[in-house]
Short mmCIF file of C-alpha atoms in Angstrom, two decimals:
data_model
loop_
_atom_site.label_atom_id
_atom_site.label_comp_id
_atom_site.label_asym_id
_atom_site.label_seq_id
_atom_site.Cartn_x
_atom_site.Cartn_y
_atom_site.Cartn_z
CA UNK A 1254 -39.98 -52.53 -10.15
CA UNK A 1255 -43.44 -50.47 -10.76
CA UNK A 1256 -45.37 -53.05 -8.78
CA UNK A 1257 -42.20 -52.92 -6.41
CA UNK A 1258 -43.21 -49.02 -6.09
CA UNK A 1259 -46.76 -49.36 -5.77
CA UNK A 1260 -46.55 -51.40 -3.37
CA UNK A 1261 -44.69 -49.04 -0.99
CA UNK A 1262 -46.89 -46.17 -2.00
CA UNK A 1263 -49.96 -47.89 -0.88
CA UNK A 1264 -48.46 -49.05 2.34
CA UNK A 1265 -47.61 -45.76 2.99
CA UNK A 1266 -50.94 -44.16 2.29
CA UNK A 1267 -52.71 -46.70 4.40
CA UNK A 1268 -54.91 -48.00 1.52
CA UNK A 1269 -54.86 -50.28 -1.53
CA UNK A 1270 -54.05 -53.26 -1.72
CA UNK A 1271 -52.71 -56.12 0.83
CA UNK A 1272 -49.11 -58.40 0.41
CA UNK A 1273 -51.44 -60.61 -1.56
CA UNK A 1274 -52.56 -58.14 -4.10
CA UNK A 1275 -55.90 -58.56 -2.97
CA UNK A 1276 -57.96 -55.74 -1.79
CA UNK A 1277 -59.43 -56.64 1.64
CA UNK A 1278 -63.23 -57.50 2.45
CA UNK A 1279 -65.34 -54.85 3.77
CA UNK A 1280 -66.37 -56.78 7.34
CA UNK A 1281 -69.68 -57.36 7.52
CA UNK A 1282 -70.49 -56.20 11.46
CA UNK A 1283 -73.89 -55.87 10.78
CA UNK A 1284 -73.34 -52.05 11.53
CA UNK A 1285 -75.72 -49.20 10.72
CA UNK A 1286 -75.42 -47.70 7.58
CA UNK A 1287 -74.43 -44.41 8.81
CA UNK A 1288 -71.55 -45.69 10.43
CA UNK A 1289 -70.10 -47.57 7.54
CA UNK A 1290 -70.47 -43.82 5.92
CA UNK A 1291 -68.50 -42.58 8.75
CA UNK A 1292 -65.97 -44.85 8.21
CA UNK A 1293 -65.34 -44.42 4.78
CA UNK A 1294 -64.51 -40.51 4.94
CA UNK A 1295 -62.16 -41.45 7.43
CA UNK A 1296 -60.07 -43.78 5.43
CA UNK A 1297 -60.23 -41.24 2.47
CA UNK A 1298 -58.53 -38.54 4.97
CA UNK A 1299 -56.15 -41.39 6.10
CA UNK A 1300 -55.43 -41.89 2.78
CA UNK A 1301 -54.75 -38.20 1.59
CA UNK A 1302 -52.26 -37.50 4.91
CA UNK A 1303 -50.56 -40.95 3.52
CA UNK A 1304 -50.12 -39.65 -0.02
CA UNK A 1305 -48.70 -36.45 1.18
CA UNK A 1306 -46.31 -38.50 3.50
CA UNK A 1307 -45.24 -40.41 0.09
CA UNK A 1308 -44.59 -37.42 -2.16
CA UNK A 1309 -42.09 -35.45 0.89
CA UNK A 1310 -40.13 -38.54 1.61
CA UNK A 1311 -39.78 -39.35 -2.79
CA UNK A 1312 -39.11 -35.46 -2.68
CA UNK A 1313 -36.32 -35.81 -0.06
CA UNK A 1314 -34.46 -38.94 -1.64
CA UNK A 1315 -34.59 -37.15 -5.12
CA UNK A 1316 -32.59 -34.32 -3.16
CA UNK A 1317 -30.19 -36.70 -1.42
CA UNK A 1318 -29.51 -38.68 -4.59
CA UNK A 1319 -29.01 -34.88 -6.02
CA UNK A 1320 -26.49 -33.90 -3.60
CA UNK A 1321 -24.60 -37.05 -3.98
CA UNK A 1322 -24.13 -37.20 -7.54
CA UNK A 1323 -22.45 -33.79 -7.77
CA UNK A 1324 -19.27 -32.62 -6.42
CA UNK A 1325 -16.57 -29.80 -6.95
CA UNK A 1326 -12.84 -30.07 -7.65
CA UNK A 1327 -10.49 -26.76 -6.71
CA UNK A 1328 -7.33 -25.40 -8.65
CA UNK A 1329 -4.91 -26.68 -6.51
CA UNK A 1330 -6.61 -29.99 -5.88
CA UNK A 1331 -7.29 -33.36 -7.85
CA UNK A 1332 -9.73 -36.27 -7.08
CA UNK A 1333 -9.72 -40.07 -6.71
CA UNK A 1334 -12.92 -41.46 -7.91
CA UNK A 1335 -13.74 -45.23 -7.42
CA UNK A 1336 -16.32 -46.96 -8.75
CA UNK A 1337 -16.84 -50.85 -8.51
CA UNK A 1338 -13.20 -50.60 -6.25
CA UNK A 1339 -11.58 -49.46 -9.47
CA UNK A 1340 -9.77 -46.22 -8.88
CA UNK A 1341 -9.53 -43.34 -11.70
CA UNK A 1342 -7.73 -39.63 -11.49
CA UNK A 1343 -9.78 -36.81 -12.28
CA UNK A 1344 -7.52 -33.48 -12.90
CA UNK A 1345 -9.55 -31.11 -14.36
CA UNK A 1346 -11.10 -28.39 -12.04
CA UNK A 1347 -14.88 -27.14 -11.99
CA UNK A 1348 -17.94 -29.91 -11.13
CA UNK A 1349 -17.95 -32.83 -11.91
CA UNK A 1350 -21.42 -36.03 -11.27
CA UNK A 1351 -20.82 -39.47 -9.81
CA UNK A 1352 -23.05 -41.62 -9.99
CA UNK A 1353 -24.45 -41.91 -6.22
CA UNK A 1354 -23.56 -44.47 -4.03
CA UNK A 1355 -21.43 -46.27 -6.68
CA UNK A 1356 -18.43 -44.13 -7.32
CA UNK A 1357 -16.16 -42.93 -3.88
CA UNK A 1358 -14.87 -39.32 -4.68
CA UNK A 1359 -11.43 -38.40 -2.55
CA UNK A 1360 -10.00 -35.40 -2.97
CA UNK A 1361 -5.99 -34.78 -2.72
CA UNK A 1362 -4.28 -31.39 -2.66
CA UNK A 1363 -1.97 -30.89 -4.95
CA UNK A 1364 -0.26 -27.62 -3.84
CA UNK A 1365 3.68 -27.57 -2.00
CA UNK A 1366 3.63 -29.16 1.76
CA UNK A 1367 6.45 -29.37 3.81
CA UNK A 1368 7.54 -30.49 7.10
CA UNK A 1369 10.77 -30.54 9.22
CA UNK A 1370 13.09 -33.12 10.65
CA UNK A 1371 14.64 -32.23 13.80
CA UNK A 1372 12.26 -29.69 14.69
CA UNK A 1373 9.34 -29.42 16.24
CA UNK A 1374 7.38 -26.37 14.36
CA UNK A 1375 4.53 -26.38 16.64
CA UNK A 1376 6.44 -26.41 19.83
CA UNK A 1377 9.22 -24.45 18.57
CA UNK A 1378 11.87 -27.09 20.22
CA UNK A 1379 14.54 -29.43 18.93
CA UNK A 1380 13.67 -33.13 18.49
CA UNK A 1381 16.56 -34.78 19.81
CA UNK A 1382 16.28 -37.92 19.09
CA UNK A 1383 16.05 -36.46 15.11
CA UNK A 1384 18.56 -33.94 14.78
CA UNK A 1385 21.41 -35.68 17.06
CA UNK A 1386 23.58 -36.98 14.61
CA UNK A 1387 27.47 -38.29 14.18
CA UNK A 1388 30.16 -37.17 11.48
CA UNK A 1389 32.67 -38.79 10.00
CA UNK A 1390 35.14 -37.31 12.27
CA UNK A 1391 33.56 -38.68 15.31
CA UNK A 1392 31.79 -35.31 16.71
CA UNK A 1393 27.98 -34.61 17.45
CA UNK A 1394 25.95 -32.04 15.92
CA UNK A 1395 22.15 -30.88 15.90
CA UNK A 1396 20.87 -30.41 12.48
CA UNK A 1397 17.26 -30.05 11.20
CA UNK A 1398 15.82 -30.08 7.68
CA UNK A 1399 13.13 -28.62 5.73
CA UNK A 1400 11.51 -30.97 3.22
CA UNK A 1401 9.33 -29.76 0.61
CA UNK A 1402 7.01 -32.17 -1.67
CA UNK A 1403 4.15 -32.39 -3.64
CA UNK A 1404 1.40 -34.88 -5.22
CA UNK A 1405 2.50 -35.90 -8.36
CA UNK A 1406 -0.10 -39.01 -8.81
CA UNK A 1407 -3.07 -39.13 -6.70
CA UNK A 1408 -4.05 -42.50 -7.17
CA UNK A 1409 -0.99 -43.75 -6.05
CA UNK A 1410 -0.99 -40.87 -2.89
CA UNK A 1411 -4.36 -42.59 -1.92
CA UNK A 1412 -3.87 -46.09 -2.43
CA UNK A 1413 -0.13 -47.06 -2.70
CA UNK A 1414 0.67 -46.71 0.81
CA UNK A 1415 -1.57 -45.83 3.98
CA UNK A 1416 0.87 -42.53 5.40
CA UNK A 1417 3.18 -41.54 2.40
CA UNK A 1418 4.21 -38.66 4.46
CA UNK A 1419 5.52 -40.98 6.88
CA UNK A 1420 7.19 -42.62 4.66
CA UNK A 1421 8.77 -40.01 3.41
CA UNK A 1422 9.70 -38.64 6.29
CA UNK A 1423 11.30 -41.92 7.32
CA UNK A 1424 13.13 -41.99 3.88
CA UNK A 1425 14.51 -38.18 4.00
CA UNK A 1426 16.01 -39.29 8.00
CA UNK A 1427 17.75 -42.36 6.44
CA UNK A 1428 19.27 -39.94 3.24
CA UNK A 1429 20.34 -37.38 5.98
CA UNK A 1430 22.40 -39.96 8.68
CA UNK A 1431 23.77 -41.11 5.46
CA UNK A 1432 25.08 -38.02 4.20
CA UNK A 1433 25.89 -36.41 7.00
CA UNK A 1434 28.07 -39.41 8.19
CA UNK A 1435 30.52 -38.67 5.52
CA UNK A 1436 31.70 -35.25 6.48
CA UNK A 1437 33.45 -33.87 9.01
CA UNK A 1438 32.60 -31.77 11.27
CA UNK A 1439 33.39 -28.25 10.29
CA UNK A 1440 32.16 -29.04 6.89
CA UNK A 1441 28.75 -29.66 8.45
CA UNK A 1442 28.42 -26.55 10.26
CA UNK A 1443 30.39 -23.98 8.21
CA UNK A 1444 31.33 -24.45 4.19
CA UNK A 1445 29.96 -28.20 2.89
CA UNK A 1446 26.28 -27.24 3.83
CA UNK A 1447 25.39 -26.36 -0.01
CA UNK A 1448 27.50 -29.99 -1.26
CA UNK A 1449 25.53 -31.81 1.46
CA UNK A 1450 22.12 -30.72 0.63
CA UNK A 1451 22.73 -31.51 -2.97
CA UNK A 1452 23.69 -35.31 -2.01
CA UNK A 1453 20.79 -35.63 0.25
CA UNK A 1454 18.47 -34.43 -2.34
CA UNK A 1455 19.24 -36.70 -5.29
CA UNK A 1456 19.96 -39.99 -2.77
CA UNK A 1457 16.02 -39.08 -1.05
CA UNK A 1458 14.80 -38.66 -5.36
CA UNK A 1459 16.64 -41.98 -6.37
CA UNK A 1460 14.75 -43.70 -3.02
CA UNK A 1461 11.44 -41.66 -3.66
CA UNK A 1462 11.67 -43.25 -7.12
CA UNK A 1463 11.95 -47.17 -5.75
CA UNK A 1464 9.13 -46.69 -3.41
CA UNK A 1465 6.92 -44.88 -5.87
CA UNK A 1466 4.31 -43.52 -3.39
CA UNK A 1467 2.80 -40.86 -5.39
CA UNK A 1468 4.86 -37.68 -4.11
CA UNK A 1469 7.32 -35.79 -5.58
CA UNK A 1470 10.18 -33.90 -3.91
CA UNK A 1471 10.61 -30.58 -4.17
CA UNK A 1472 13.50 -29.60 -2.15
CA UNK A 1473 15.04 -30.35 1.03
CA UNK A 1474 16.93 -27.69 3.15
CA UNK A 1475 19.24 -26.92 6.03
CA UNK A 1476 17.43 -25.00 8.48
CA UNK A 1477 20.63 -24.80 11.51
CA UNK A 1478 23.12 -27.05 12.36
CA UNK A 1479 24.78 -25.99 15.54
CA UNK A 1480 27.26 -28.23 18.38
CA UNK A 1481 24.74 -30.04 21.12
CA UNK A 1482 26.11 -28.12 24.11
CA UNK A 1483 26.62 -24.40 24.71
CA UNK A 1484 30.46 -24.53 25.22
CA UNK A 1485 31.12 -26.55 21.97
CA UNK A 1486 28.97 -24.14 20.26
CA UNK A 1487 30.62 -20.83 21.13
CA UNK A 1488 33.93 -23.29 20.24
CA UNK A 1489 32.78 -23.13 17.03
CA UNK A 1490 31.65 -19.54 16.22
CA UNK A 1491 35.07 -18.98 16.89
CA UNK A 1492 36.09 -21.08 14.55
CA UNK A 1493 33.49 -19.86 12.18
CA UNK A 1494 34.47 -16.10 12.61
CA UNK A 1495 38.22 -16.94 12.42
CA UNK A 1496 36.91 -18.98 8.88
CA UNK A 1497 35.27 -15.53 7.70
CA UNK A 1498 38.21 -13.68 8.62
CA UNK A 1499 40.29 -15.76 6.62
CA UNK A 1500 37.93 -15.67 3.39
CA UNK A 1501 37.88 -11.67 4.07
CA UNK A 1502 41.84 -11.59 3.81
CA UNK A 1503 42.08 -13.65 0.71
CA UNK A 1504 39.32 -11.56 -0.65
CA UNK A 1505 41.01 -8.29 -0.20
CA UNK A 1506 44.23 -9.54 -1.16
CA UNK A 1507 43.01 -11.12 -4.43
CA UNK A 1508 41.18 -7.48 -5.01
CA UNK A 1509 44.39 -5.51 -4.70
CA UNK A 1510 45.80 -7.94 -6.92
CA UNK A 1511 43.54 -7.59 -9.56
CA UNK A 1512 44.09 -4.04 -8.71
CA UNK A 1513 48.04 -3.95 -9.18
CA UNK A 1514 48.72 -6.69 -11.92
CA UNK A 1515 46.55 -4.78 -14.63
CA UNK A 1516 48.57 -1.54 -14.30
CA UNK A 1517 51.71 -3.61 -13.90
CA UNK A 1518 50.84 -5.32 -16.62
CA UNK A 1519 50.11 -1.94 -18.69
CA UNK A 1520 53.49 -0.70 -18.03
CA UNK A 1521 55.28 -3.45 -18.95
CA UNK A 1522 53.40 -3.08 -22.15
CA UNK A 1523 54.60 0.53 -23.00
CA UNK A 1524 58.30 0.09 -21.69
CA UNK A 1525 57.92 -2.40 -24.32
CA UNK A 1526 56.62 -0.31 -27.03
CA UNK A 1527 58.86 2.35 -26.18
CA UNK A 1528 61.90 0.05 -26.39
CA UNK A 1529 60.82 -1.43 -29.85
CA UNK A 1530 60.04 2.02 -30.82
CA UNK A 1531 63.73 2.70 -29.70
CA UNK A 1532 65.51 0.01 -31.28
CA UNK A 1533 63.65 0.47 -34.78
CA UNK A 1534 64.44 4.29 -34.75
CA UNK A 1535 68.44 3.55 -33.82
CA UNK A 1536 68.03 0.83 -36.37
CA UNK A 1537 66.58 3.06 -39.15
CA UNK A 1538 69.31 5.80 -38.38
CA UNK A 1539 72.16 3.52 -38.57
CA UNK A 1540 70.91 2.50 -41.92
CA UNK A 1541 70.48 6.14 -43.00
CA UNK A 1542 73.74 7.07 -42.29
CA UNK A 1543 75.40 4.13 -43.29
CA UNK A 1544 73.90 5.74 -46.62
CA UNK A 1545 75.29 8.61 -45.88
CA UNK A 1546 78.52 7.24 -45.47
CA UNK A 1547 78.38 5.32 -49.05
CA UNK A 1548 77.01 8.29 -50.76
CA UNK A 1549 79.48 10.77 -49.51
CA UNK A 1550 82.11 7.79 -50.45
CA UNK A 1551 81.10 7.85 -53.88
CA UNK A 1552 81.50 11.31 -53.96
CA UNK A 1553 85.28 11.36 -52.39
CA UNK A 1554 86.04 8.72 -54.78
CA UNK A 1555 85.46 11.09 -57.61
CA UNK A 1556 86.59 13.73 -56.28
CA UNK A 1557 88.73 13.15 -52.82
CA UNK A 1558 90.29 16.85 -52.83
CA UNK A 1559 86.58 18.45 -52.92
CA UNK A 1560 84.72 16.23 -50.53
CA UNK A 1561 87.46 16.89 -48.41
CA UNK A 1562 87.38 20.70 -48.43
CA UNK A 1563 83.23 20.49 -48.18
CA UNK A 1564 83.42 18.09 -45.10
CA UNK A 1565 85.92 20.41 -43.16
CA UNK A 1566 84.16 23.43 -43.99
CA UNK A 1567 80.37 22.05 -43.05
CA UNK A 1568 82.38 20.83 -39.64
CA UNK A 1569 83.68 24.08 -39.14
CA UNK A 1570 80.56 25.61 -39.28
CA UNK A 1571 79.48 23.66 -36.99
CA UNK A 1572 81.91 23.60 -34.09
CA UNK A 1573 83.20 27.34 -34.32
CA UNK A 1574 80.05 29.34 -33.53
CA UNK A 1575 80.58 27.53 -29.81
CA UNK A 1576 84.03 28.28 -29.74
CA UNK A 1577 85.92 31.04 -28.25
CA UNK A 1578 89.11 32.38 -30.09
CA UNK A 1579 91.81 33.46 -28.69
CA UNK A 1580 94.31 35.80 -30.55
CA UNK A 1581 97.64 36.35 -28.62
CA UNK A 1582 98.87 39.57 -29.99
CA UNK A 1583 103.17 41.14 -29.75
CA UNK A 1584 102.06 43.57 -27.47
CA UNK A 1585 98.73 42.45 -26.18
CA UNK A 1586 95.94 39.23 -25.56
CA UNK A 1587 92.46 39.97 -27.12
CA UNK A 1588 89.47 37.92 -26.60
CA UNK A 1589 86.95 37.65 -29.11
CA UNK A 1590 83.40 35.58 -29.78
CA UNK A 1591 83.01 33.77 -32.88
CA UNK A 1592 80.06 35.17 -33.47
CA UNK A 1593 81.19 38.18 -33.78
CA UNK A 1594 83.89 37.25 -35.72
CA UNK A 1595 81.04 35.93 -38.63
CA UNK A 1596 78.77 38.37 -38.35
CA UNK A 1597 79.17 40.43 -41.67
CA UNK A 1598 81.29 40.60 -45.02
CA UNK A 1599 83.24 43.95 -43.06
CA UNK A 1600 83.84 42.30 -40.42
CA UNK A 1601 85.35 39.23 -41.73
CA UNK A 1602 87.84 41.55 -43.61
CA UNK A 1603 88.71 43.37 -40.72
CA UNK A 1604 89.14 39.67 -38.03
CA UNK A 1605 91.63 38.97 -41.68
CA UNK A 1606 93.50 41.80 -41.68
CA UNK A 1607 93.85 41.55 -37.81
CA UNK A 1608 95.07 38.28 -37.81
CA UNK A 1609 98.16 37.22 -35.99
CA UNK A 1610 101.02 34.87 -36.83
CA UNK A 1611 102.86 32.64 -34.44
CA UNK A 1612 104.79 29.42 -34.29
CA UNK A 1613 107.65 28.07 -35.16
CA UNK A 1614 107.05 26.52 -38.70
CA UNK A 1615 105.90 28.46 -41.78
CA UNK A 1616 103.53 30.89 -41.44
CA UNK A 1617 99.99 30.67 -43.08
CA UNK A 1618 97.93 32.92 -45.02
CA UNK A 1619 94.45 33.69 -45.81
CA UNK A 1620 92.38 34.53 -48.64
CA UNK A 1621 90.51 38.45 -48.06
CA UNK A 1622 87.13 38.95 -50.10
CA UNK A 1623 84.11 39.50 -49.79
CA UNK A 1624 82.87 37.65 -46.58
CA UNK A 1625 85.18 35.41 -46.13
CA UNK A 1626 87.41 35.48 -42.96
CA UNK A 1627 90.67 34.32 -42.37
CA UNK A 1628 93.20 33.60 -39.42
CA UNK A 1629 96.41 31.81 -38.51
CA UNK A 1630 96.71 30.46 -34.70
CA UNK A 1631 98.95 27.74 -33.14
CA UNK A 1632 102.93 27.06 -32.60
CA UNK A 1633 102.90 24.44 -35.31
CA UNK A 1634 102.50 26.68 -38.21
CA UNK A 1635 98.86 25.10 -38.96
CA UNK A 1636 96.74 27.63 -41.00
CA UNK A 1637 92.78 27.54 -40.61
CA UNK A 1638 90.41 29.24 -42.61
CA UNK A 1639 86.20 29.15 -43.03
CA UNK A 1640 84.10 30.62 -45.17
CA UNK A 1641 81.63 32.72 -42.83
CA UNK A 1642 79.48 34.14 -45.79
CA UNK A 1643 78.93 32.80 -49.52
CA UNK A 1644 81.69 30.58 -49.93
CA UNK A 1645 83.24 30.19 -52.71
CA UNK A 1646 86.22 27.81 -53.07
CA UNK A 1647 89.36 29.62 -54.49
CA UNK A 1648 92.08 27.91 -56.05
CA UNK A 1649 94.78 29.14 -53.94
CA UNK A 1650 92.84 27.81 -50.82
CA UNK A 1651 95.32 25.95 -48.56
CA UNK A 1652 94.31 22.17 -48.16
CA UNK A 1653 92.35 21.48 -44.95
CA UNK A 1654 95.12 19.70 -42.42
CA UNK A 1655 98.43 20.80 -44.56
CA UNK A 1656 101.47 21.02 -42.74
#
């Protein structure tokens, strides 16, 4: 390899020696010698330019071989290097050496592309003979599709298939007819978009997966899906806005519902309470005078002639003081409040002493003392008397209801 290099350096500076390693014989022209002096400084210059020649051409492959054995990767990008027709991944950002002229360096980007079907981005138009398609009901409909992907293995991206956007692309229109075939078509342009995208994204992941091509889906979208004429599609915004209006109603009606049933709900809840609260207070008096009743029982069965004086009396005082009584006098009728009639000890003995007698059965009498008030009304003899003050009960007090 030295003698290799040698060789090329003394071509180049015009000197040294020949192909056959031999340095050539000086001719012998029978020439002066001042000429052959002559001579010789001009192969030394010849010699010096070729040297110089030598160095800026090694110089200038040292740089090339330089520049090719370094290279740069980005963030969002990863490279394919070759070497011997063997490919590897490289990942990590930052420089990286080859060695020149032996390893291939590609470069992929790795960041989210996309690209639409049935649309033409750059000419802002429809591609017809994309986003025509047919529903299961029989009706036409233009539809396009965003489709987003990414690199997920760049060897494969590189060398797996020449175009895998085209393939891709070719996959996601199959998915899509498919789909789209098995709805109708009001689901297509109004409520089955979300259902539709979701089927057409895991059909296009499950054939993205068979091909394996080095990409990886990202997410596919409905851009507009709209009738092919103009008729048909103001047809259907009709029939959109009629769809709306529909899912407005329900959604106010469902709100005043929720709006009604919880305060429905809450009074049912207290006529409720209150009627529990009702039944266990009737409940709890029944039982408490049902007590009552046994108690004062107990009582009359010791004594019946007491508890019978005691229970007219505390009914009396009850019932009189809203009573008016009459007196009907010989000679005149007086009217006179209750009240007035219980008032005090002097008055009592006055409303007993002014009492009046009528009827035509025995007459009745009353008791005069301190407090205590006395009278005899009625045709059938019957003889009342209360005890208006502090009562007490006097032997010759007629019994209560005595003929």
């Amino acid at each position: 390899m030295a003698n290799i290099f040698d060789d090329i350096m003394n071509v180049l500076t015009g000197g040294g020696r020949g192909s056959s390693g031999r340095k050539p014989e000086p001719e012998d022209d029978g020439e002066k010698p001042k000429k052959e002096k002559k001579s010789g400084q001009g192969k030394r210059a010849m010699k010096n330019g070729g040297k110089a020649v030598g160095i800026f051409v090694l110089v200038l492959l040292v740089a090339v071989l330089a520049m090719n054995s370094v290279y740069t990767i980005g963030e969002q990008e990863q490279a394919v290097v070759t070497t011997f027709g063997v490919p590897g991944a490289v990942t990590e950002s930052g420089l990286h050496f080859k060695i020149p002229f032996v390893q291939q360096v590609t470069k992929v980007d790795t960041t989210i592309q996309g690209f639409s079907v049935g649309f033409d981005n750059a000419e802002q138009e429809t591609v017809a003979n994309e986003a025509i398609m047919i529903t299961s009901d029989f009706n036409f409909v233009d539809i396009d599709f965003y489709v987003e992907y990414r690199v997920s293995d760049p060897v494969k991206a590189v060398f797996a298939s020449k175009e895998p956007e085209m393939i891709l692309r070719n996959l996601a229109q199959s998915c899509i007819r498919s789909v789209v075939s098995n709805y109708d078509v009001d689901s297509v342009l109004t409520t089955g978009k979300n259902e539709i995208q979701s089927n057409i994204k895991e059909m296009l992941l499950a054939q993205m997966e068979e091909q394996d091509i080095g990409l990886q889906l990202v997410n596919i979208t409905i851009q507009d899906s709209e009738p092919p004429t103009a008729e048909v599609m103001a047809a259907f915004k009709d029939v959109e806005t009629a769809k709306q209006g529909k899912e407005t109603s329900i959604n106010n009606a469902n709100r005043y519902r929720n709006e009604k049933l919880p305060k429905a709900e809450a009074d049912v809840d207290q006529i409720l309470q209150e009627a529990e609260s009702t039944k266990t207070r009737r409940i709890n008096e029944a039982y408490g005078a049902v007590s009552m009743f046994n108690a004062q029982y107990e009582e009359y069965v010791k004594n019946p002639l007491v508890t019978k004086q005691r229970m007219f009396y505390e009914t009396m005082e009850e019932v009189l003081p809203n009573l008016k009584v009459i007196i009907d006098g010989t000679d005149s009728v007086n009217t006179m409040l209750m009240d007035q009639l219980s008032g005090s000890a002097g008055t009592g003995s006055q409303a007993a002493a002014g009492g009046a007698q009528t009827g035509n059965g025995s007459g009745g009498g009353s008791s005069a003392g301190s407090g205590r008030t006395g009278g005899s009304t009625g045709t059938d003899g019957q003889t009342l008397g209360t005890d208006a003050g502090t009562t007490e009960l006097d032997s010759a007090t007629p019994e209560p209801g005595a003929n």
